Amino acid sequence: MKKVFEPVSLGALTLKNRLIRSATWEGLAYRNGSLTKELYDIYDELAAGGVGAVITGFTSVALNDRYFGGMMRLSGDALIPQYRRLTEIVHAHGTPVITQLALGAFYREEDGQSVQPVQIEPDEMTIDEIHLVERQFAEAAVRAKAAGFDGVQIHAAHFFFLSRFISPAVNHRRDAYGGTTENRSRILTEILSGVREAVPGMHVTVKINSSDFTFGGLDEADCVKICKLLDDAGIDSVEVSGNGTSVRGIRPHKNEGYFVPAAAAVAEAVRCPVIAVGGLRTLDAMEAALNGTKIELISLSRPLLCEPDLPRRMEKDPGTVSKCVSCNACYSSPAHRCVFRRRNGYAD
């Protein structure tokens, strides 16, 4: 019988419980990826809240990635000391921390011209440009290791660059990086290989869409096949998500865990631990997902925006129910803050 509040191994990592803070967008970094006090405070609060492990928000591997403003970055060695401070803050609470390595989009530099880089879709990229992206992920992983991170997450979900590259709705290439599922996911297995070579022994996980929820896009069968390829290539864990804005109107004990069925299908097909995210609000629903499937861990995003200390309170009182009402107003608030949080507590 799996319990949420028991120690668990995630590859070589040991977590005090099965709850993980899923990577959540903050948009609070400076343009070059430097960190602000507000970011340090967010991660201190999360780690103090009792979660078993923390995955950081979107952290770009490229300095010229202009997809968002406010992205954290591991695109240069000068940033390492700032990120070392972040890992030290989280580690002070006895909590492992994984950085989510991502690319919003690929931007081609125009040689010798003082113009903005041009965003390029997967079909237009040269082989050299694909290999450049793979190197950027490996080099960012080296910086993550130097900064004290316990692992890296390859962000291949939510229709950012890697998610688009592996999607048949976007990738129409006719070479070794397009067409079949194996070819479209080759970039992921090569990134994994490059990270393994650059930082042996570091935990490497991946976040992937269970479905793109778009015509001609990645579906659950494709997701399972890609996860099996990554599992065979030595991935340490998989977090199963899905494309698009998080589902609204989740109610405790009624419609929790909307990605659990897809995560369960992946867990049946792979040997590595599978992490389920999406609409889980109560301890009994989490443990039902864990014990009714081969899923090993649960990750939370919106509930921890609303209540960063939710894990600690759930452990103390198993009847605790998340106060997140899945309104999605956090997506339009500054820094993705819960609009119901108050300075001295939480809204009822």
mmCIF file of C-alpha atoms in Angstrom:
data_model
loop_
_atom_site.group_PDB
_atom_site.id
_atom_site.type_symbol
_atom_site.label_atom_id
_atom_site.label_comp_id
_atom_site.label_asym_id
_atom_site.label_seq_id
_atom_site.Cartn_x
_atom_site.Cartn_y
_atom_site.Cartn_z
ATOM 1 C CA MET A 1 0.000 0.000 0.000
ATOM 2 C CA LYS A 2 1.530 3.296 -1.136
ATOM 3 C CA LYS A 3 1.118 6.272 1.146
ATOM 4 C CA VAL A 4 1.666 9.887 0.134
ATOM 5 C CA PHE A 5 3.445 10.667 3.364
ATOM 6 C CA GLU A 6 6.205 8.094 3.384
ATOM 7 C CA PRO A 7 9.812 8.297 2.174
ATOM 8 C CA VAL A 8 10.234 7.300 -1.464
ATOM 9 C CA SER A 9 13.090 6.887 -3.907
ATOM 10 C CA LEU A 10 13.060 8.835 -7.149
ATOM 11 C CA GLY A 11 15.990 7.256 -8.940
ATOM 12 C CA ALA A 12 18.995 8.026 -6.735
ATOM 13 C CA LEU A 13 17.081 10.763 -4.888
ATOM 14 C CA THR A 14 15.314 10.220 -1.572
ATOM 15 C CA LEU A 15 12.140 12.222 -0.959
ATOM 16 C CA LYS A 16 10.390 12.563 2.398
ATOM 17 C CA ASN A 17 7.012 12.066 0.685
ATOM 18 C CA ARG A 18 5.473 11.433 -2.732
ATOM 19 C CA LEU A 19 4.446 15.046 -3.422
ATOM 20 C CA ILE A 20 6.360 17.151 -5.941
ATOM 21 C CA ARG A 21 5.963 20.797 -6.769
ATOM 22 C CA SER A 22 5.319 20.725 -10.505
ATOM 23 C CA ALA A 23 7.163 23.369 -12.526
ATOM 24 C CA THR A 24 5.056 26.536 -12.439
ATOM 25 C CA TRP A 25 5.619 29.737 -14.383
ATOM 26 C CA GLU A 26 6.656 32.795 -12.368
ATOM 27 C CA GLY A 27 8.038 35.292 -14.897
ATOM 28 C CA LEU A 28 10.028 37.125 -12.233
ATOM 29 C CA ALA A 29 13.611 36.836 -13.484
ATOM 30 C CA TYR A 30 15.539 39.633 -15.135
ATOM 31 C CA ARG A 31 16.018 39.527 -18.899
ATOM 32 C CA ASN A 32 19.393 37.766 -18.663
ATOM 33 C CA GLY A 33 17.991 35.136 -16.297
ATOM 34 C CA SER A 34 19.239 36.686 -13.070
ATOM 35 C CA LEU A 35 17.103 35.916 -10.034
ATOM 36 C CA THR A 36 15.104 38.328 -7.901
ATOM 37 C CA LYS A 37 14.475 38.292 -4.159
ATOM 38 C CA GLU A 38 10.845 37.431 -4.866
ATOM 39 C CA LEU A 39 11.940 34.219 -6.607
ATOM 40 C CA TYR A 40 14.155 33.219 -3.688
ATOM 41 C CA ASP A 41 11.246 33.869 -1.331
ATOM 42 C CA ILE A 42 8.874 31.730 -3.415
ATOM 43 C CA TYR A 43 11.196 28.725 -3.298
ATOM 44 C CA ASP A 44 11.900 29.164 0.405
ATOM 45 C CA GLU A 45 8.166 29.165 1.077
ATOM 46 C CA LEU A 46 7.567 26.097 -1.119
ATOM 47 C CA ALA A 47 10.328 24.034 0.482
ATOM 48 C CA ALA A 48 9.194 25.062 3.970
ATOM 49 C CA GLY A 49 5.676 23.907 3.075
ATOM 50 C CA GLY A 50 6.605 20.250 3.265
ATOM 51 C CA VAL A 51 6.660 19.133 -0.368
ATOM 52 C CA GLY A 52 8.892 16.121 -1.076
ATOM 53 C CA ALA A 53 10.744 17.743 -3.989
ATOM 54 C CA VAL A 54 10.630 20.988 -5.951
ATOM 55 C CA ILE A 55 10.821 21.381 -9.720
ATOM 56 C CA THR A 56 11.619 24.970 -10.647
ATOM 57 C CA GLY A 57 9.657 27.022 -13.124
ATOM 58 C CA PHE A 58 10.509 27.267 -16.825
ATOM 59 C CA THR A 59 14.294 27.761 -17.099
ATOM 60 C CA SER A 60 15.520 28.465 -20.619
ATOM 61 C CA VAL A 61 18.722 26.960 -21.964
ATOM 62 C CA ALA A 62 19.259 29.803 -24.473
ATOM 63 C CA LEU A 63 20.111 33.454 -23.936
ATOM 64 C CA ASN A 64 18.336 34.502 -27.150
ATOM 65 C CA ASP A 65 15.096 32.692 -26.250
ATOM 66 C CA ARG A 66 12.560 35.535 -26.329
ATOM 67 C CA TYR A 67 9.395 33.471 -26.046
ATOM 68 C CA PHE A 68 8.541 34.977 -22.634
ATOM 69 C CA GLY A 69 9.719 37.864 -20.545
ATOM 70 C CA GLY A 70 10.917 37.036 -17.047
ATOM 71 C CA MET A 71 12.334 33.588 -17.814
ATOM 72 C CA MET A 72 14.884 32.044 -15.526
ATOM 73 C CA ARG A 73 17.892 30.870 -17.542
ATOM 74 C CA LEU A 74 20.891 28.576 -17.251
ATOM 75 C CA SER A 75 22.418 29.888 -20.459
ATOM 76 C CA GLY A 76 25.699 31.238 -19.054
ATOM 77 C CA ASP A 77 28.227 30.391 -16.359
ATOM 78 C CA ALA A 78 27.913 33.838 -14.771
ATOM 79 C CA LEU A 79 24.434 32.843 -13.555
ATOM 80 C CA ILE A 80 25.632 29.793 -11.581
ATOM 81 C CA PRO A 81 26.200 31.581 -8.227
ATOM 82 C CA GLN A 82 22.649 32.955 -8.212
ATOM 83 C CA TYR A 83 21.160 29.533 -8.859
ATOM 84 C CA ARG A 84 23.460 28.004 -6.249
ATOM 85 C CA ARG A 85 21.840 30.328 -3.735
ATOM 86 C CA LEU A 86 18.412 29.058 -4.830
ATOM 87 C CA THR A 87 19.397 25.402 -4.360
ATOM 88 C CA GLU A 88 20.908 26.184 -0.955
ATOM 89 C CA ILE A 89 17.619 27.783 0.122
ATOM 90 C CA VAL A 90 15.638 24.693 -0.877
ATOM 91 C CA HIS A 91 18.193 22.232 0.503
ATOM 92 C CA ALA A 92 18.075 23.997 3.883
ATOM 93 C CA HIS A 93 14.634 22.427 4.292
ATOM 94 C CA GLY A 94 15.904 18.931 3.432
ATOM 95 C CA THR A 95 14.211 19.067 0.028
ATOM 96 C CA PRO A 96 15.718 17.992 -3.320
ATOM 97 C CA VAL A 97 15.367 20.504 -6.147
ATOM 98 C CA ILE A 98 15.232 19.821 -9.879
ATOM 99 C CA THR A 99 15.476 22.543 -12.508
ATOM 100 C CA GLN A 100 13.150 22.423 -15.490
ATOM 101 C CA LEU A 101 15.295 22.947 -18.591
ATOM 102 C CA ALA A 102 13.256 24.331 -21.443
ATOM 103 C CA LEU A 103 13.228 26.260 -24.686
ATOM 104 C CA GLY A 104 10.280 28.478 -25.510
ATOM 105 C CA ALA A 105 11.180 28.584 -29.181
ATOM 106 C CA PHE A 106 14.250 28.354 -31.376
ATOM 107 C CA TYR A 107 15.566 31.692 -32.630
ATOM 108 C CA ARG A 108 17.984 31.896 -35.546
ATOM 109 C CA GLU A 109 20.617 34.595 -35.355
ATOM 110 C CA GLU A 110 21.063 36.575 -38.542
ATOM 111 C CA ASP A 111 24.830 36.593 -39.114
ATOM 112 C CA GLY A 112 26.424 40.013 -39.276
ATOM 113 C CA GLN A 113 23.194 41.935 -38.944
ATOM 114 C CA SER A 114 21.961 43.987 -36.011
ATOM 115 C CA VAL A 115 18.433 42.601 -36.129
ATOM 116 C CA GLN A 116 16.326 40.593 -33.723
ATOM 117 C CA PRO A 117 16.743 36.807 -33.936
ATOM 118 C CA VAL A 118 14.065 35.126 -36.041
ATOM 119 C CA GLN A 119 11.801 32.434 -34.569
ATOM 120 C CA ILE A 120 12.133 29.207 -36.543
ATOM 121 C CA GLU A 121 9.770 26.219 -36.540
ATOM 122 C CA PRO A 122 11.114 22.626 -36.482
ATOM 123 C CA ASP A 123 10.547 22.089 -40.210
ATOM 124 C CA GLU A 124 12.864 24.990 -41.062
ATOM 125 C CA MET A 125 15.778 24.015 -38.832
ATOM 126 C CA THR A 126 19.045 22.671 -40.174
ATOM 127 C CA ILE A 127 20.630 19.560 -38.664
ATOM 128 C CA ASP A 128 23.335 21.794 -37.195
ATOM 129 C CA GLU A 129 20.654 23.890 -35.484
ATOM 130 C CA ILE A 130 19.046 20.773 -34.001
ATOM 131 C CA HIS A 131 22.432 19.718 -32.659
ATOM 132 C CA LEU A 132 22.930 23.231 -31.267
ATOM 133 C CA VAL A 133 19.723 22.856 -29.232
ATOM 134 C CA GLU A 134 20.890 19.479 -27.956
ATOM 135 C CA ARG A 135 24.190 21.015 -26.843
ATOM 136 C CA GLN A 136 22.363 23.880 -25.142
ATOM 137 C CA PHE A 137 20.442 21.411 -22.978
ATOM 138 C CA ALA A 138 23.608 19.492 -22.086
ATOM 139 C CA GLU A 139 25.525 22.691 -21.264
ATOM 140 C CA ALA A 140 22.645 23.945 -19.123
ATOM 141 C CA ALA A 141 22.661 20.624 -17.253
ATOM 142 C CA VAL A 142 26.363 21.125 -16.483
ATOM 143 C CA ARG A 143 25.528 24.541 -15.019
ATOM 144 C CA ALA A 144 22.646 23.017 -13.071
ATOM 145 C CA LYS A 145 25.017 20.494 -11.539
ATOM 146 C CA ALA A 146 27.509 23.235 -10.662
ATOM 147 C CA ALA A 147 24.687 25.215 -9.033
ATOM 148 C CA GLY A 148 23.755 22.267 -6.819
ATOM 149 C CA PHE A 149 20.561 21.067 -8.466
ATOM 150 C CA ASP A 150 19.718 17.417 -7.795
ATOM 151 C CA GLY A 151 18.353 16.850 -11.264
ATOM 152 C CA VAL A 152 17.021 18.361 -14.472
ATOM 153 C CA GLN A 153 13.659 18.066 -16.159
ATOM 154 C CA ILE A 154 13.534 18.150 -19.961
ATOM 155 C CA HIS A 155 10.406 20.178 -20.766
ATOM 156 C CA ALA A 156 8.733 18.465 -23.721
ATOM 157 C CA ALA A 157 5.160 19.518 -22.899
ATOM 158 C CA HIS A 158 2.726 22.416 -23.301
ATOM 159 C CA PHE A 159 3.603 23.151 -26.940
ATOM 160 C CA PHE A 160 6.886 24.889 -26.254
ATOM 161 C CA PHE A 161 9.784 24.080 -28.575
ATOM 162 C CA LEU A 162 10.414 20.415 -27.746
ATOM 163 C CA SER A 163 6.695 19.692 -27.477
ATOM 164 C CA ARG A 164 6.182 21.187 -30.927
ATOM 165 C CA PHE A 165 9.167 19.299 -32.323
ATOM 166 C CA ILE A 166 7.774 15.905 -31.294
ATOM 167 C CA SER A 167 4.203 16.732 -32.381
ATOM 168 C CA PRO A 168 3.018 15.391 -35.751
ATOM 169 C CA ALA A 169 0.829 18.492 -36.025
ATOM 170 C CA VAL A 170 3.952 20.675 -36.251
ATOM 171 C CA ASN A 171 6.867 18.482 -37.332
ATOM 172 C CA HIS A 172 6.600 17.533 -41.011
ATOM 173 C CA ARG A 173 10.285 16.837 -41.577
ATOM 174 C CA ARG A 174 11.284 14.002 -43.923
ATOM 175 C CA ASP A 175 14.687 13.241 -42.458
ATOM 176 C CA ALA A 176 15.915 11.390 -39.361
ATOM 177 C CA TYR A 177 14.119 13.934 -37.137
ATOM 178 C CA GLY A 178 10.639 13.687 -38.637
ATOM 179 C CA GLY A 179 7.919 11.350 -39.764
ATOM 180 C CA THR A 180 7.778 8.374 -37.406
ATOM 181 C CA THR A 181 7.393 8.645 -33.653
ATOM 182 C CA GLU A 182 10.952 7.370 -33.264
ATOM 183 C CA ASN A 183 12.309 10.056 -35.563
ATOM 184 C CA ARG A 184 10.308 12.918 -34.052
ATOM 185 C CA SER A 185 11.451 11.920 -30.549
ATOM 186 C CA ARG A 186 15.081 11.459 -31.591
ATOM 187 C CA ILE A 187 15.851 14.970 -30.350
ATOM 188 C CA LEU A 188 14.698 13.910 -26.854
ATOM 189 C CA THR A 189 16.766 10.740 -26.738
ATOM 190 C CA GLU A 190 19.793 12.642 -28.035
ATOM 191 C CA ILE A 191 19.320 15.371 -25.414
ATOM 192 C CA LEU A 192 19.093 12.655 -22.764
ATOM 193 C CA SER A 193 22.277 11.055 -24.077
ATOM 194 C CA GLY A 194 24.069 14.410 -24.112
ATOM 195 C CA VAL A 195 23.017 15.229 -20.558
ATOM 196 C CA ARG A 196 24.051 11.766 -19.364
ATOM 197 C CA GLU A 197 27.491 12.214 -20.924
ATOM 198 C CA ALA A 198 27.900 15.743 -19.549
ATOM 199 C CA VAL A 199 26.683 15.069 -15.975
ATOM 200 C CA PRO A 200 26.788 11.330 -15.213
ATOM 201 C CA GLY A 201 24.590 10.258 -12.340
ATOM 202 C CA MET A 202 22.336 13.327 -12.308
ATOM 203 C CA HIS A 203 18.600 12.648 -12.129
ATOM 204 C CA VAL A 204 17.020 13.320 -15.522
ATOM 205 C CA THR A 205 13.262 13.473 -15.863
ATOM 206 C CA VAL A 206 10.965 14.582 -18.670
ATOM 207 C CA LYS A 207 7.601 16.356 -18.794
ATOM 208 C CA ILE A 208 5.455 15.328 -21.726
ATOM 209 C CA ASN A 209 1.953 15.872 -23.057
ATOM 210 C CA SER A 210 -0.426 12.948 -22.744
ATOM 211 C CA SER A 211 -2.151 14.657 -25.673
ATOM 212 C CA ASP A 212 -1.688 17.866 -27.633
ATOM 213 C CA PHE A 213 -5.475 18.235 -27.758
ATOM 214 C CA THR A 214 -5.163 19.597 -31.264
ATOM 215 C CA PHE A 215 -6.046 18.140 -34.661
ATOM 216 C CA GLY A 216 -3.290 15.838 -35.902
ATOM 217 C CA GLY A 217 -1.253 16.276 -32.736
ATOM 218 C CA LEU A 218 0.370 13.928 -30.271
ATOM 219 C CA ASP A 219 -2.128 11.506 -28.721
ATOM 220 C CA GLU A 220 -1.944 9.114 -25.778
ATOM 221 C CA ALA A 221 -0.635 6.195 -27.867
ATOM 222 C CA ASP A 222 2.160 8.390 -29.221
ATOM 223 C CA CYS A 223 2.921 9.643 -25.703
ATOM 224 C CA VAL A 224 3.233 6.086 -24.383
ATOM 225 C CA LYS A 225 5.501 5.131 -27.293
ATOM 226 C CA ILE A 226 7.810 8.124 -26.720
ATOM 227 C CA CYS A 227 7.971 7.396 -22.994
ATOM 228 C CA LYS A 228 8.957 3.794 -23.750
ATOM 229 C CA LEU A 229 11.746 5.051 -26.033
ATOM 230 C CA LEU A 230 12.972 7.386 -23.292
ATOM 231 C CA ASP A 231 12.687 4.624 -20.703
ATOM 232 C CA ASP A 232 14.823 2.338 -22.880
ATOM 233 C CA ALA A 233 17.316 5.198 -23.249
ATOM 234 C CA GLY A 234 17.619 5.502 -19.461
ATOM 235 C CA ILE A 235 15.309 8.310 -18.367
ATOM 236 C CA ASP A 236 14.943 8.366 -14.574
ATOM 237 C CA SER A 237 11.293 9.467 -14.352
ATOM 238 C CA VAL A 238 8.403 10.832 -16.423
ATOM 239 C CA GLU A 239 5.815 13.499 -15.534
ATOM 240 C CA VAL A 240 2.644 13.159 -17.610
ATOM 241 C CA SER A 241 0.780 16.391 -18.345
ATOM 242 C CA GLY A 242 -1.183 17.711 -21.322
ATOM 243 C CA ASN A 243 -1.438 20.668 -23.637
ATOM 244 C CA GLY A 244 -3.493 23.745 -22.953
ATOM 245 C CA THR A 245 -4.637 25.674 -19.912
ATOM 246 C CA SER A 246 -5.308 23.650 -16.770
ATOM 247 C CA VAL A 247 -8.850 22.343 -16.440
ATOM 248 C CA ARG A 248 -11.264 24.628 -14.617
ATOM 249 C CA GLY A 249 -13.864 23.647 -12.082
ATOM 250 C CA ILE A 250 -12.074 20.797 -10.324
ATOM 251 C CA ARG A 251 -13.984 19.801 -7.198
ATOM 252 C CA PRO A 252 -12.700 17.555 -4.397
ATOM 253 C CA HIS A 253 -13.885 13.931 -4.607
ATOM 254 C CA LYS A 254 -15.821 14.634 -7.810
ATOM 255 C CA ASN A 255 -13.563 15.151 -10.827
ATOM 256 C CA GLU A 256 -9.981 15.040 -9.568
ATOM 257 C CA GLY A 257 -6.956 13.735 -11.473
ATOM 258 C CA TYR A 258 -7.763 14.401 -15.123
ATOM 259 C CA PHE A 259 -4.352 13.171 -16.361
ATOM 260 C CA VAL A 260 -4.292 10.117 -14.091
ATOM 261 C CA PRO A 261 -5.641 7.693 -16.765
ATOM 262 C CA ALA A 262 -2.925 8.731 -19.232
ATOM 263 C CA ALA A 263 -0.228 8.622 -16.546
ATOM 264 C CA ALA A 264 -1.449 5.149 -15.577
ATOM 265 C CA ALA A 265 -1.110 3.989 -19.191
ATOM 266 C CA VAL A 266 2.470 5.289 -19.298
ATOM 267 C CA ALA A 267 3.240 3.647 -15.938
ATOM 268 C CA GLU A 268 2.101 0.288 -17.316
ATOM 269 C CA ALA A 269 4.523 0.630 -20.235
ATOM 270 C CA VAL A 270 7.729 1.852 -18.550
ATOM 271 C CA ARG A 271 10.045 0.770 -15.751
ATOM 272 C CA CYS A 272 10.912 4.233 -14.413
ATOM 273 C CA PRO A 273 8.737 6.091 -11.873
ATOM 274 C CA VAL A 274 5.799 8.011 -13.321
ATOM 275 C CA ILE A 275 4.549 11.288 -11.837
ATOM 276 C CA ALA A 276 0.906 12.316 -12.288
ATOM 277 C CA VAL A 277 -0.145 15.979 -12.358
ATOM 278 C CA GLY A 278 -3.492 17.644 -12.924
ATOM 279 C CA GLY A 279 -6.423 18.420 -10.662
ATOM 280 C CA LEU A 280 -5.616 16.443 -7.524
ATOM 281 C CA ARG A 281 -6.992 18.146 -4.425
ATOM 282 C CA THR A 282 -7.386 15.560 -1.642
ATOM 283 C CA LEU A 283 -5.179 12.983 0.025
ATOM 284 C CA ASP A 284 -7.602 10.132 -0.551
ATOM 285 C CA ALA A 285 -7.818 10.880 -4.297
ATOM 286 C CA MET A 286 -4.017 10.997 -4.492
ATOM 287 C CA GLU A 287 -3.655 7.663 -2.701
ATOM 288 C CA ALA A 288 -6.401 6.131 -4.829
ATOM 289 C CA ALA A 289 -4.391 7.120 -7.916
ATOM 290 C CA LEU A 290 -1.203 5.701 -6.411
ATOM 291 C CA ASN A 291 -2.735 2.406 -5.323
ATOM 292 C CA GLY A 292 -5.079 1.849 -8.243
ATOM 293 C CA THR A 293 -2.240 2.212 -10.766
ATOM 294 C CA LYS A 294 1.548 1.934 -11.052
ATOM 295 C CA ILE A 295 1.919 5.714 -10.656
ATOM 296 C CA GLU A 296 4.558 6.450 -8.006
ATOM 297 C CA LEU A 297 4.351 10.196 -7.321
ATOM 298 C CA ILE A 298 1.957 13.142 -7.469
ATOM 299 C CA SER A 299 2.862 16.656 -8.577
ATOM 300 C CA LEU A 300 0.927 19.806 -7.728
ATOM 301 C CA SER A 301 0.894 23.268 -9.287
ATOM 302 C CA ARG A 302 -2.182 25.439 -8.686
ATOM 303 C CA PRO A 303 -2.847 24.086 -5.161
ATOM 304 C CA LEU A 304 0.643 25.203 -4.109
ATOM 305 C CA LEU A 305 0.047 28.672 -5.556
ATOM 306 C CA CYS A 306 -2.963 28.878 -3.291
ATOM 307 C CA GLU A 307 -1.401 27.127 -0.273
ATOM 308 C CA PRO A 308 2.365 26.547 -0.332
ATOM 309 C CA ASP A 309 2.077 24.772 3.022
ATOM 310 C CA LEU A 310 -0.626 22.341 1.826
ATOM 311 C CA PRO A 311 1.642 19.239 2.105
ATOM 312 C CA ARG A 312 2.530 19.980 5.716
ATOM 313 C CA ARG A 313 -1.107 20.558 6.640
ATOM 314 C CA MET A 314 -2.261 17.427 4.797
ATOM 315 C CA GLU A 315 0.278 15.343 6.653
ATOM 316 C CA LYS A 316 -0.952 16.745 9.969
ATOM 317 C CA ASP A 317 -4.640 16.397 9.053
ATOM 318 C CA PRO A 318 -5.389 13.811 6.300
ATOM 319 C CA GLY A 319 -8.855 15.306 5.849
ATOM 320 C CA THR A 320 -7.427 18.597 4.615
ATOM 321 C CA VAL A 321 -8.856 19.663 1.262
ATOM 322 C CA SER A 322 -7.052 22.057 -1.067
ATOM 323 C CA LYS A 323 -8.652 25.500 -1.149
ATOM 324 C CA CYS A 324 -7.783 25.875 -4.833
ATOM 325 C CA VAL A 325 -11.035 26.232 -6.771
ATOM 326 C CA SER A 326 -9.370 25.829 -10.192
ATOM 327 C CA CYS A 327 -10.586 29.234 -11.348
ATOM 328 C CA ASN A 328 -7.399 29.751 -13.407
ATOM 329 C CA ALA A 329 -7.318 33.435 -12.453
ATOM 330 C CA CYS A 330 -3.692 32.829 -11.459
ATOM 331 C CA TYR A 331 -2.833 32.626 -15.162
ATOM 332 C CA SER A 332 -3.768 36.266 -15.684
ATOM 333 C CA SER A 333 -2.313 37.572 -12.427
ATOM 334 C CA PRO A 334 1.193 39.014 -11.999
ATOM 335 C CA ALA A 335 3.705 36.198 -11.412
ATOM 336 C CA HIS A 336 0.861 33.631 -11.526
ATOM 337 C CA ARG A 337 -0.197 34.428 -7.981
ATOM 338 C CA CYS A 338 -3.373 32.968 -6.473
ATOM 339 C CA VAL A 339 -5.892 35.806 -6.461
ATOM 340 C CA PHE A 340 -7.494 34.511 -3.252
ATOM 341 C CA ARG A 341 -4.377 34.608 -1.123
ATOM 342 C CA ARG A 342 -4.357 37.306 1.525
ATOM 343 C CA ARG A 343 -1.482 38.830 3.433
ATOM 344 C CA ASN A 344 -2.548 37.185 6.681
ATOM 345 C CA GLY A 345 -4.007 33.948 5.374
ATOM 346 C CA TYR A 346 -6.217 32.495 2.688
ATOM 347 C CA ALA A 347 -9.687 33.281 1.453
ATOM 348 C CA ASP A 348 -12.431 30.938 2.612
#
